[in-house]
Coordinates of C-alpha atoms in Angstrom, one line a residue:
M1403 CA 3.6 42.3 77.6
T1404 CA 4.5 44.1 81.1
C1405 CA 1.7 46.1 82.6
A1406 CA 2.8 49.2 84.3
A1407 CA 1.1 50.6 87.3
L1408 CA -1.9 53.0 86.7
T1409 CA -1.8 56.4 88.9
L1410 CA -4.6 59.1 89.6
V1411 CA -2.8 62.4 89.4
V1412 CA -5.7 65.0 89.5
L1413 CA -9.5 64.6 89.7
W1414 CA -12.1 67.3 88.4
D1415 CA -15.4 66.4 90.0
L1416 CA -17.7 68.6 88.3
A1417 CA -20.6 67.3 90.5
A1418 CA -19.0 69.2 93.5
D1419 CA -17.9 72.6 91.8
D1420 CA -17.2 74.3 88.5
G1421 CA -13.7 72.8 88.6
G1422 CA -12.0 76.3 87.9
F1423 CA -12.8 75.9 84.2
V1424 CA -13.5 79.2 82.4
P1425 CA -16.0 79.7 79.7
S1426 CA -15.8 82.2 76.8
G1427 CA -17.4 82.4 73.6
T1428 CA -19.4 84.2 71.2
L1429 CA -23.0 83.8 73.0
Q1430 CA -21.5 82.6 76.4
Q1431 CA -23.4 79.0 76.2
W1432 CA -21.4 77.3 78.6
E1433 CA -23.2 76.8 82.0
H1434 CA -22.4 74.7 84.9
G1435 CA -25.6 73.1 86.5
I1436 CA -27.8 69.7 87.2
P1437 CA -30.0 69.4 83.9
S1438 CA -33.6 68.4 84.1
G1439 CA -33.9 64.8 85.7
A1440 CA -30.3 64.9 86.4
T1441 CA -28.9 64.6 90.1
D1442 CA -25.4 65.5 89.4
A1443 CA -24.0 69.0 88.0
V1444 CA -22.2 69.2 84.7
W1445 CA -20.7 71.7 82.2
V1446 CA -23.1 71.8 79.3
T1447 CA -23.8 74.0 76.4
R1448 CA -26.7 75.6 77.8
L1449 CA -28.8 74.2 80.6
D1450 CA -32.0 72.1 79.3
R1451 CA -32.5 74.2 76.3
D1452 CA -30.7 73.8 72.6
T1453 CA -27.6 75.2 71.9
Q1454 CA -27.9 78.8 69.7
N1455 CA -26.8 79.1 66.1
D1456 CA -23.8 80.8 64.8
A1457 CA -21.5 80.7 67.6
V1458 CA -18.0 79.5 68.9
E1459 CA -17.8 78.5 72.4
D1460 CA -14.9 77.7 74.7
L1461 CA -14.4 75.8 77.9
D1462 CA -11.0 76.3 79.2
I1463 CA -9.2 74.0 81.8
V1464 CA -5.6 75.0 83.4
L1465 CA -3.7 71.9 83.9
P1466 CA -0.8 71.0 86.1
A1467 CA 2.4 70.6 85.2
T1468 CA 3.2 66.6 83.8
A1469 CA 6.9 66.6 84.3
G1470 CA 7.8 63.7 85.9
L1471 CA 4.8 61.7 84.8
T1472 CA 5.7 58.7 82.4
R1473 CA 2.5 58.7 80.5
P1474 CA 0.4 61.5 81.0
V1475 CA -3.2 61.0 79.9
L1476 CA -6.1 63.0 80.7
L1477 CA -9.6 61.0 80.7
V1478 CA -12.6 62.9 79.9
E1479 CA -16.1 61.8 80.7
H1480 CA -18.6 63.6 78.2
T1481 CA -21.7 63.4 76.3
T1482 CA -21.9 64.8 72.6
D1483 CA -25.6 65.3 71.2
L1484 CA -25.0 68.1 68.4
G1485 CA -27.1 69.9 65.8
P1486 CA -26.6 69.2 62.0
G1487 CA -23.5 70.9 61.1
D1488 CA -22.2 71.5 64.6
T1489 CA -18.8 70.0 65.7
A1490 CA -16.8 69.6 68.8
R1491 CA -13.4 69.2 69.8
F1492 CA -10.4 69.5 71.8
L1493 CA -7.4 72.0 71.8
L1494 CA -4.2 72.3 73.6
D1495 CA -1.8 75.6 74.5
T1496 CA 1.2 74.6 75.9
G1497 CA 2.8 78.2 75.4
A1498 CA 2.8 78.6 71.7
G1499 CA -0.6 78.8 71.0
F1500 CA -3.7 76.3 70.6
E1501 CA -3.3 73.0 68.6
P1502 CA -5.7 70.5 67.8
L1503 CA -5.3 67.6 70.4
P1504 CA -6.6 64.6 68.9
P1505 CA -8.0 61.6 71.3
V1506 CA -6.2 58.5 71.7
G1507 CA -7.5 56.2 68.7
G1508 CA -9.1 59.5 66.9
Y1509 CA -12.4 61.0 66.6
P1510 CA -15.5 58.5 65.5
G1511 CA -15.9 58.3 61.8
G1512 CA -11.9 59.2 61.2
G1513 CA -13.1 63.1 61.0
S1514 CA -11.3 66.0 63.0
A1515 CA -14.0 66.6 65.6
Y1516 CA -16.9 65.2 67.0
V1517 CA -20.4 65.4 65.2
G1518 CA -23.8 64.3 65.5
A1519 CA -25.2 62.3 68.4
G1520 CA -22.3 60.3 69.9
G1521 CA -23.7 59.4 73.3
T1522 CA -21.6 59.3 76.4
L1523 CA -17.9 58.7 75.8
S1524 CA -15.0 58.1 77.9
T1525 CA -12.2 59.6 76.0
G1526 CA -8.4 59.6 76.5
L1527 CA -6.3 62.7 75.7
L1528 CA -2.4 61.7 75.4
L1529 CA -0.5 64.7 76.8
P1530 CA 2.8 65.9 76.2
Q1531 CA 5.3 67.1 78.9
V1532 CA 3.5 70.5 79.5
P1533 CA 4.6 73.2 81.7
A1534 CA 2.4 74.5 84.7
G1535 CA -0.4 76.7 83.1
A1536 CA -0.8 74.8 79.9
V1537 CA -4.6 75.1 78.8
L1538 CA -6.9 72.5 77.3
R1539 CA -10.0 74.1 75.4
L1540 CA -13.0 72.4 74.6
R1541 CA -14.3 74.1 71.6
F1542 CA -17.8 74.0 70.4
E1543 CA -19.0 75.6 67.0
A1544 CA -22.4 76.1 65.9
D1545 CA -23.3 77.2 62.4
A1546 CA -26.0 79.0 60.9
S1547 CA -28.9 76.2 61.1
G1548 CA -29.9 73.5 62.8
A1549 CA -29.4 73.0 66.6
G1550 CA -29.0 70.2 69.5
P1551 CA -28.7 69.9 73.3
G1552 CA -25.2 70.3 72.6
W1553 CA -21.7 68.9 74.6
A1554 CA -22.0 68.2 78.2
I1555 CA -18.8 67.3 80.4
H1556 CA -19.4 65.2 83.6
G1557 CA -15.6 64.9 84.6
M1558 CA -12.3 64.8 83.9
R1559 CA -9.2 62.7 85.5
L1560 CA -5.3 63.0 85.0
F1561 CA -3.7 59.9 85.2
D1562 CA -0.1 58.5 84.9
G1563 CA -0.2 55.4 82.7
D1564 CA -2.7 54.0 80.5
P1565 CA -6.5 54.7 81.6
V1566 CA -7.8 54.6 77.8
P1567 CA -9.5 51.2 77.1
P1568 CA -8.9 49.5 73.8
V1569 CA -11.3 51.1 71.0
V1570 CA -13.2 48.7 69.1
R1571 CA -14.5 49.8 65.8
A1572 CA -15.9 48.6 62.5
V1573 CA -17.6 45.4 64.1
A1574 CA -19.3 43.1 61.5
G1575 CA -20.8 39.5 61.9
P1576 CA -23.0 37.3 59.8
S1577 CA -26.2 38.1 59.1
D1578 CA -29.3 35.8 59.3
N1579 CA -28.1 33.2 56.6
Q1580 CA -29.1 29.5 55.8
D1581 CA -25.3 28.6 56.3
L1582 CA -25.6 25.1 58.1
L1583 CA -21.9 24.2 57.0
G1584 CA -19.9 27.7 58.6
P1585 CA -17.9 29.0 59.7
H1586 CA -19.2 32.4 60.6
R1587 CA -16.8 35.3 60.5
V1588 CA -16.5 38.1 62.9
E1589 CA -14.4 41.3 62.3
A1590 CA -13.5 44.3 64.1
E1591 CA -11.0 47.1 64.1
I1592 CA -9.6 47.3 67.5
L1593 CA -7.2 50.1 68.4
E1594 CA -4.6 50.1 71.6
D1595 CA -2.1 52.6 72.4
V1596 CA -0.1 50.8 74.6
G1597 CA -0.5 47.3 74.1
L1598 CA -3.4 44.6 73.8
L1599 CA -3.6 41.8 75.9
S1600 CA -6.5 40.0 74.2
A1601 CA -9.3 40.2 71.5
E1602 CA -12.0 37.2 71.3
V1603 CA -15.5 37.1 70.7
V1604 CA -17.7 35.6 73.3
Y1605 CA -21.1 33.9 71.8
D1606 CA -24.1 32.0 73.1
S1607 CA -26.1 30.0 70.7
G1608 CA -28.5 28.8 73.7
S1609 CA -26.2 26.7 75.2
G1610 CA -24.1 29.3 77.4
L1611 CA -21.2 31.6 76.6
V1612 CA -18.4 30.5 74.3
T1613 CA -15.3 32.2 73.8
V1614 CA -13.3 32.2 70.7
P1615 CA -10.0 34.1 70.1
M1616 CA -9.4 36.9 67.4
S1617 CA -6.4 36.9 65.6
P1618 CA -5.1 40.0 63.5
A1619 CA -5.5 40.1 59.6
G1620 CA -5.0 43.0 57.6
G1621 CA -5.4 45.6 59.8
L1622 CA -8.8 43.8 61.1
Y1623 CA -9.1 41.2 64.1
T1624 CA -11.1 38.3 63.0
A1625 CA -12.9 35.1 64.4
D1626 CA -14.5 32.1 63.0
L1627 CA -17.7 31.0 64.8
P1628 CA -18.7 27.2 64.2
A1629 CA -21.6 25.8 62.3
F1630 CA -25.0 25.8 64.0
P1631 CA -27.9 24.3 63.3
P1632 CA -31.1 25.7 61.7
D1633 CA -33.3 27.9 63.9
T1634 CA -30.3 29.1 66.0
T1635 CA -29.9 32.7 67.2
V1636 CA -26.2 33.8 68.1
D1637 CA -25.8 36.6 70.4
W1638 CA -22.1 37.7 70.3
R1639 CA -19.8 40.2 71.4
V1640 CA -16.4 41.4 70.6
E1641 CA -14.0 41.9 74.2
A1642 CA -10.7 43.8 73.8
R1643 CA -8.6 44.1 77.0
D1644 CA -5.5 45.9 77.8
C1645 CA -3.6 46.2 81.2
N1646 CA -6.0 48.1 82.8
T1647 CA -9.4 47.9 81.2
T1648 CA -11.7 46.1 78.8
T1649 CA -14.1 47.1 75.9
S1650 CA -16.8 45.0 74.7
A1651 CA -18.9 46.0 71.7
V1652 CA -21.8 44.0 71.1
G1653 CA -22.3 42.8 67.6
A1654 CA -26.2 42.5 65.8
P1655 CA -27.3 39.1 66.4
F1656 CA -28.0 36.4 63.7
R1657 CA -30.2 33.5 63.0
V1658 CA -29.3 30.6 61.0
F1659 CA -32.6 29.2 59.5
L1660 CA -34.2 27.2 56.7
A1661 CA -36.2 29.6 54.7
A1662 CA -40.1 29.4 54.8
P1663 CA -42.1 29.6 51.9
T1664 CA -43.9 32.8 51.0
G1665 CA -47.3 34.2 49.8
L1666 CA -49.3 31.4 51.9
A1667 CA -53.0 31.9 50.4
G1668 CA -56.3 30.2 50.6
P1669 CA -60.0 31.0 49.4
T1670 CA -60.7 34.5 48.8
A1671 CA -64.5 34.8 48.4
P1672 CA -66.1 37.3 50.7
H1673 CA -68.4 34.2 51.7
T1674 CA -67.1 30.9 51.4
V1675 CA -69.0 27.8 52.4
D1676 CA -67.2 24.4 51.7
V1677 CA -65.7 21.4 53.7
E1678 CA -62.6 21.7 52.5
A1679 CA -60.0 24.8 50.9
T1680 CA -57.3 25.0 48.7
L1681 CA -54.0 26.2 50.0
T1682 CA -51.1 27.7 47.6
W1683 CA -47.7 28.8 48.3
T1684 CA -44.7 30.3 46.9
P1685 CA -41.5 27.6 47.3
P1686 CA -38.6 29.2 49.5
V1687 CA -35.3 30.2 48.2
S1688 CA -32.7 28.3 49.5
P1689 CA -29.6 26.6 48.6
W1690 CA -30.7 23.4 50.0
S1691 CA -32.9 21.1 48.1
I1692 CA -36.7 21.1 49.1
L1693 CA -38.3 17.3 49.4
G1694 CA -41.8 18.7 50.0
Y1695 CA -43.9 20.5 52.5
V1696 CA -46.0 20.0 55.5
V1697 CA -49.5 22.2 56.3
R1698 CA -50.3 22.3 59.8
E1699 CA -53.5 23.3 61.2
T1700 CA -52.3 25.7 64.8
G1701 CA -55.4 24.5 66.7
S1702 CA -55.1 20.9 66.3
A1703 CA -52.5 18.3 65.9
T1704 CA -53.4 18.0 62.0
E1705 CA -50.2 17.8 59.8
L1706 CA -50.7 17.3 56.2
P1707 CA -47.6 16.4 53.9
S1708 CA -47.6 17.9 50.3
A1709 CA -45.3 17.0 47.6
T1710 CA -46.2 20.0 45.8
N1711 CA -46.9 24.0 46.5
A1712 CA -50.3 23.7 46.8
L1713 CA -53.0 21.5 49.0
V1714 CA -56.5 20.7 49.0
V1715 CA -56.9 20.4 53.0
P1716 CA -60.2 19.3 54.8
I1717 CA -61.6 22.1 57.1
D1718 CA -62.9 20.5 60.2
P1719 CA -66.0 22.3 62.2
S1720 CA -63.9 22.4 65.1
W1721 CA -60.7 23.9 63.7
D1722 CA -59.4 27.3 64.3
Q1723 CA -59.0 27.4 60.9
R1724 CA -55.3 28.9 61.0
F1725 CA -52.6 27.2 59.1
T1726 CA -48.9 27.4 58.7
V1727 CA -46.7 25.8 56.1
V1728 CA -43.1 24.4 56.6
A1729 CA -40.8 23.1 53.8
V1730 CA -38.7 19.7 54.3
Y1731 CA -35.0 20.1 53.5
E1732 CA -32.4 17.5 52.4
T1733 CA -29.6 18.7 54.4
P1734 CA -26.1 17.4 55.4
D1735 CA -27.8 16.4 58.8
G1736 CA -30.8 14.8 57.0
E1737 CA -34.2 15.7 56.4
L1738 CA -34.9 19.1 58.5
E1739 CA -37.7 21.3 58.6
G1740 CA -37.6 24.6 57.7
D1741 CA -39.3 28.1 59.2
P1742 CA -43.1 28.2 59.2
T1743 CA -44.7 30.5 56.9
P1744 CA -46.7 33.3 58.9
E1745 CA -50.1 31.8 60.2
L1746 CA -52.9 32.3 57.4
Q1747 CA -56.3 32.2 59.3
L1748 CA -59.6 31.3 57.2
D1749 CA -63.0 32.2 57.8
V1750 CA -64.7 29.2 55.8
E1751 CA -68.1 28.5 56.7
V1752 CA -68.3 24.3 57.3
P1753 CA -71.3 22.8 56.3
E1754 CA -72.0 20.1 59.2
L1755 CA -74.2 17.3 59.7
S1756 CA -75.6 16.9 62.8
A1757 CA -78.0 13.8 62.3
V1758 CA -78.4 11.2 59.4
E1759 CA -81.5 9.1 60.1
P1760 CA -81.6 6.1 59.5
S1761 CA -77.6 6.1 59.4
S1762 CA -77.4 2.5 57.5
A1763 CA -79.5 0.4 55.6
F1764 CA -79.4 -3.1 54.1
P1765 CA -79.3 -4.3 50.4
G1766 CA -82.8 -4.5 48.8
D1767 CA -83.8 -2.0 51.5
R1768 CA -85.9 1.1 50.9
V1769 CA -85.7 3.8 53.7
Y1770 CA -86.5 7.3 53.9
L1771 CA -83.1 9.2 55.1
E1772 CA -83.4 12.6 57.0
I1773 CA -80.8 14.7 57.0
S1774 CA -80.5 17.7 59.2
G1775 CA -77.1 20.0 60.2
T1776 CA -76.0 23.5 59.8
S1777 CA -74.6 25.8 56.5
L1778 CA -76.1 23.4 54.3
Y1779 CA -78.0 25.4 52.3
L1780 CA -80.6 23.1 51.0
L1781 CA -82.9 24.3 48.3
E1782 CA -85.7 22.5 46.8
G1783 CA -85.8 21.5 43.3
L1784 CA -81.9 22.0 43.4
T1785 CA -81.1 19.8 45.9
T1786 CA -79.6 16.3 45.5
V1787 CA -78.3 13.7 47.6
S1788 CA -76.3 10.9 46.8
V1789 CA -75.0 7.8 48.6
G1790 CA -72.6 6.2 45.6
P1791 CA -72.9 3.1 43.5
G1792 CA -75.7 0.6 44.1
V1793 CA -78.1 3.5 45.7
S1794 CA -80.6 5.5 44.1
A1795 CA -81.9 8.6 45.6
G1796 CA -85.4 10.0 44.9
A1797 CA -86.5 13.6 44.7
V1798 CA -85.1 15.5 47.9
E1799 CA -88.1 17.1 50.4
V1800 CA -86.7 20.1 51.9
R1801 CA -88.0 21.3 54.9
D1802 CA -85.8 24.2 55.3
V1803 CA -82.2 25.2 54.4
D1804 CA -80.4 22.6 56.7
R1805 CA -83.2 19.8 56.7
A1806 CA -84.5 17.4 54.2
T1807 CA -85.7 13.9 53.3
V1808 CA -85.3 11.4 50.6
L1809 CA -86.3 7.9 49.7
L1810 CA -83.3 5.5 49.2
T1811 CA -83.3 2.6 47.2
I1812 CA -80.4 0.0 48.2
D1813 CA -80.0 -2.5 45.5
P1814 CA -79.9 -6.1 46.6
D1815 CA -76.3 -6.8 45.4
A1816 CA -75.0 -3.3 46.8
T1817 CA -71.8 -3.6 48.2
P1818 CA -72.0 -3.1 52.0
G1819 CA -69.5 -0.8 53.8
P1820 CA -69.3 2.9 54.7
R1821 CA -70.4 5.6 52.5
S1822 CA -69.8 9.0 51.6
L1823 CA -72.9 11.1 51.8
D1824 CA -72.9 13.8 49.0
V1825 CA -75.5 16.7 49.6
S1826 CA -76.0 19.3 46.9
G1827 CA -77.2 22.7 48.2
A1828 CA -77.3 26.3 47.3
Q1829 CA -73.5 26.6 47.9
G1830 CA -72.3 23.9 46.0
V1831 CA -72.1 19.9 46.7
F1832 CA -70.3 18.8 50.2
R1833 CA -69.3 15.5 50.8
F1834 CA -69.4 13.7 54.4
E1835 CA -67.4 10.7 54.8
G1836 CA -68.6 7.9 56.2
A1837 CA -71.7 9.5 57.3
F1838 CA -73.9 6.3 55.8
H1839 CA -73.4 2.5 55.8
I1840 CA -74.7 -0.7 54.0
E1841 CA -74.9 -3.4 56.3
D1842 CA -74.7 -6.9 55.5
G1843 CA -77.8 -8.2 53.5
A1844 CA -78.0 -11.3 56.3
L1845 CA -78.9 -9.1 58.7
A1846 CA -81.9 -7.3 57.0
P1847 CA -85.0 -6.4 58.6
R1848 CA -88.0 -8.2 56.5
I1849 CA -91.2 -9.7 57.0
T1850 CA -90.8 -13.4 58.3
S1851 CA -94.4 -14.3 58.1
V1852 CA -97.9 -13.3 56.2
T1853 CA -101.1 -15.3 58.1
P1854 CA -103.2 -15.8 55.7
S1855 CA -100.7 -16.2 52.9
S1856 CA -103.6 -15.8 50.4
I1857 CA -106.9 -14.7 49.5
I1858 CA -109.8 -15.7 47.5
Q1859 CA -111.2 -13.4 44.9
G1860 CA -113.8 -11.2 46.1
A1861 CA -113.0 -12.3 49.6
E1862 CA -112.0 -9.9 52.9
A1863 CA -109.4 -11.4 55.4
T1864 CA -107.8 -10.1 58.5
V1865 CA -104.3 -10.4 57.5
V1866 CA -101.2 -10.6 60.0
L1867 CA -97.7 -9.7 59.0
E1868 CA -94.8 -10.4 61.3
A1869 CA -91.8 -8.5 61.0
S1870 CA -87.9 -9.5 62.2
R1871 CA -87.7 -6.2 64.1
R1872 CA -90.3 -4.2 65.6
F1873 CA -91.7 -1.3 63.5
E1874 CA -90.5 2.6 64.2
G1875 CA -93.8 3.8 64.0
P1876 CA -97.3 3.8 62.6
V1877 CA -97.7 1.6 59.6
T1878 CA -99.4 2.4 56.3
V1879 CA -100.3 -0.7 54.0
L1880 CA -99.7 0.2 50.3
V1881 CA -101.4 -2.2 48.0
D1882 CA -102.0 -2.5 44.1
D1883 CA -105.5 -2.0 42.6
D1884 CA -106.6 -5.5 42.9
F1885 CA -106.7 -4.8 46.9
I1886 CA -108.6 -2.5 49.2
V1887 CA -107.4 -2.1 52.3
A1888 CA -110.4 -2.1 54.4
S1889 CA -109.1 -0.9 57.9
E1890 CA -106.6 1.1 60.0
P1891 CA -103.4 -1.0 60.4
V1892 CA -102.5 -2.1 64.1
V1893 CA -99.0 -2.2 65.1
L1894 CA -97.7 -4.3 68.0
D1895 CA -94.0 -4.3 68.0
D1896 CA -93.2 -6.4 65.3
R1897 CA -97.0 -7.2 64.1
V1898 CA -99.1 -5.2 61.9
T1899 CA -102.6 -6.4 61.6
V1900 CA -105.0 -5.4 58.9
D1901 CA -108.3 -6.1 56.9
L1902 CA -107.6 -6.5 53.2
V1903 CA -110.0 -7.2 50.1
A1904 CA -109.3 -8.9 47.3
I1905 CA -111.7 -7.6 44.5
G1906 CA -113.5 -10.1 43.0
A1907 CA -111.7 -9.4 39.4
A1908 CA -108.3 -9.6 41.1
Q1909 CA -105.2 -11.5 39.1
P1910 CA -104.8 -14.8 40.8
G1911 CA -100.9 -15.5 41.7
P1912 CA -98.9 -13.5 44.0
H1913 CA -98.9 -9.6 44.7
D1914 CA -96.6 -7.5 46.6
L1915 CA -97.7 -5.6 49.8
V1916 CA -95.2 -2.5 51.1
L1917 CA -95.5 -1.7 54.6
D1918 CA -94.2 2.0 55.4
D1919 CA -93.1 2.7 59.0
G1920 CA -92.0 6.1 58.2
R1921 CA -88.4 4.7 58.3
R1922 CA -88.3 1.7 56.2
L1923 CA -90.6 0.1 53.5
Y1924 CA -91.3 -3.5 53.8
T1925 CA -92.4 -5.7 51.2
A1926 CA -94.5 -9.1 51.5
T1927 CA -95.9 -11.1 49.2
L1928 CA -100.0 -11.9 49.2
R1929 CA -101.4 -14.5 47.2
V1930 CA -104.7 -14.3 45.3
D1931 CA -106.6 -17.8 44.6
E1932 CA -109.1 -17.8 42.1
Y1933 CA -113.0 -18.2 43.1
R1934 CA -114.5 -21.7 41.5
V1935 CA -118.3 -21.9 41.8
P1936 CA -118.6 -25.1 43.5
T1937 CA -120.2 -28.4 42.1
R1938 CA -124.0 -28.4 42.9
T1939 CA -126.4 -31.4 42.9
A1940 CA -129.6 -29.9 44.1
C1941 CA -131.0 -26.7 44.1
D1942 CA -128.7 -24.4 46.7
A1943 CA -130.9 -21.6 48.1
S1944 CA -127.4 -19.8 48.6
G1945 CA -125.5 -18.3 45.5
P1946 CA -122.2 -17.8 45.3
T1947 CA -121.9 -15.4 47.5
G1948 CA -122.7 -17.0 50.5
G1949 CA -120.4 -16.3 53.6
M1950 CA -118.3 -13.3 51.6
G1951 CA -119.9 -10.7 53.3
L1952 CA -121.0 -7.4 52.1
A1953 CA -117.8 -6.2 50.8
G1954 CA -117.0 -9.4 48.9
I1955 CA -120.6 -9.4 47.2
L1956 CA -119.8 -5.9 46.1
A1957 CA -116.0 -6.8 45.1
L1958 CA -117.6 -9.9 43.2
A1959 CA -120.3 -8.0 41.5
A1960 CA -117.7 -5.3 40.4
G1961 CA -116.0 -8.4 38.9
G1962 CA -118.8 -9.3 36.9
R1963 CA -118.0 -12.9 37.5
R1964 CA -121.3 -14.4 38.6
R1965 CA -123.8 -16.6 37.1
S1966 CA -127.4 -17.6 37.8
R1967 CA -128.4 -21.1 37.5
R1968 CA -131.2 -23.5 37.7
C1969 CA -131.7 -26.6 39.0
R1970 CA -134.3 -29.5 38.9
M1971 CA -135.5 -30.9 42.1
P1972 CA -135.1 -34.4 42.0
P1973 CA -138.7 -36.5 42.1
T1974 CA -140.6 -37.3 45.0
H1975 CA -141.5 -41.0 45.5
E1976 CA -144.8 -41.2 47.6
S1977 CA -145.8 -44.6 49.3
P1978 CA -148.8 -46.0 47.6

């Protein structure tokens, strides 16, 4: 194709003057001036006001003779913003009356005039060989209702050649889709009155501009864009070139994606207190197979896989509780994640343990467990504590809604290792994984010695008990009914000293003593020996209570074990 030269023949500069244009019409609405907010003068159907109804308004331009021009084309720069039912069109009178003069490529939409809001246009009018004095008429017609800013003419130029750029219409391309294989077709209607040099699609998928030639097919021009990976947005435009100009028509961007699940939902109660939450969602609609899902907490690095469209997720007190879910797809490029769901913000009040004392115990121990935290909602009579098999818990003493004490008894054969601590409250049962630990029994604290190891019935003794570790606090000594605690226990690190009395009727044999230091219960064994009346060979002024002290006497008396016994004095031999 050979490109001819383009020559400017006449310029009508309406910013400088009115160009000699002649207005006429029903209401004389054509005006020349500078609209509000503009810098250059134009011809317009009413300055700064909407057009009036029921009117036919003409603006005439006298044309020069076009004899000698190879291809006379009038290029009109104008803006249309017409009210409903109003029209704007071109007419030409070469001496035999006005006839319609459609633009090169026709009016937008294929009609016989401009309608609606077309924006700023550069329109070419191909003129026949016209004599001097031929008139171009711009006709605006308003119907009986509705109004708009109207029609504005910014300037006109008469060329010899091809000043009219190609017209690109009916641009169509892919919408958002899940097609990972492609191709993605783009179509456009391209009109060129002289000759088209090229037509192509220019696109950017995030890696720079790429050009794909378009080919004519069935009255349209088409191009196939390649396959794109998921989560790719493609911006594109159609460019058409003739000898002098290029027309660019921007298409709507499209995105290649893998669908997100929908309807992500969590707890709906107005006040939810829990350490976990059940999330549910609806599987996405996709041509690709779903292998599973991944649940993510936005404020942390937590990722939880799920094979189904529901999952019970733990709630950490430090989390923002903002969740999204993605589907994992099987695709030609392997396993790929799809789009995330919109973020779900939960508002779950999370129970939290701030202290567990002691946090561990040994097989055979009996310990007072103190728990404290936040949002536990403990309630006297309704709260229970469980540490798993091999551990029994007594009644819970609730101090307030977030603090309580319970006596734990650990079986001698309880399995060592971490234990979950289950605490029930007014809001339910909360599990705290690994909050308690059963230690190796070989290292258990214990009473290592009891001195003396036995007491005679009715006797009193100062007993010293030593432990394998220091006591945590003041010690209370608990005894059975055969003993009386006769003094306040004195604690020195790992040693307790206390005075004990065995009543006269105390059962002979081993007896358990329990030492309570407020944290742990220690068990020791103290034996009771039977009191035996000594054999006498002579009268003894002292009875069976001699050397026992008042407490022993009272204890022995209470036991009813005393007997009185006479003895005969041996005969006296005097010297003769």
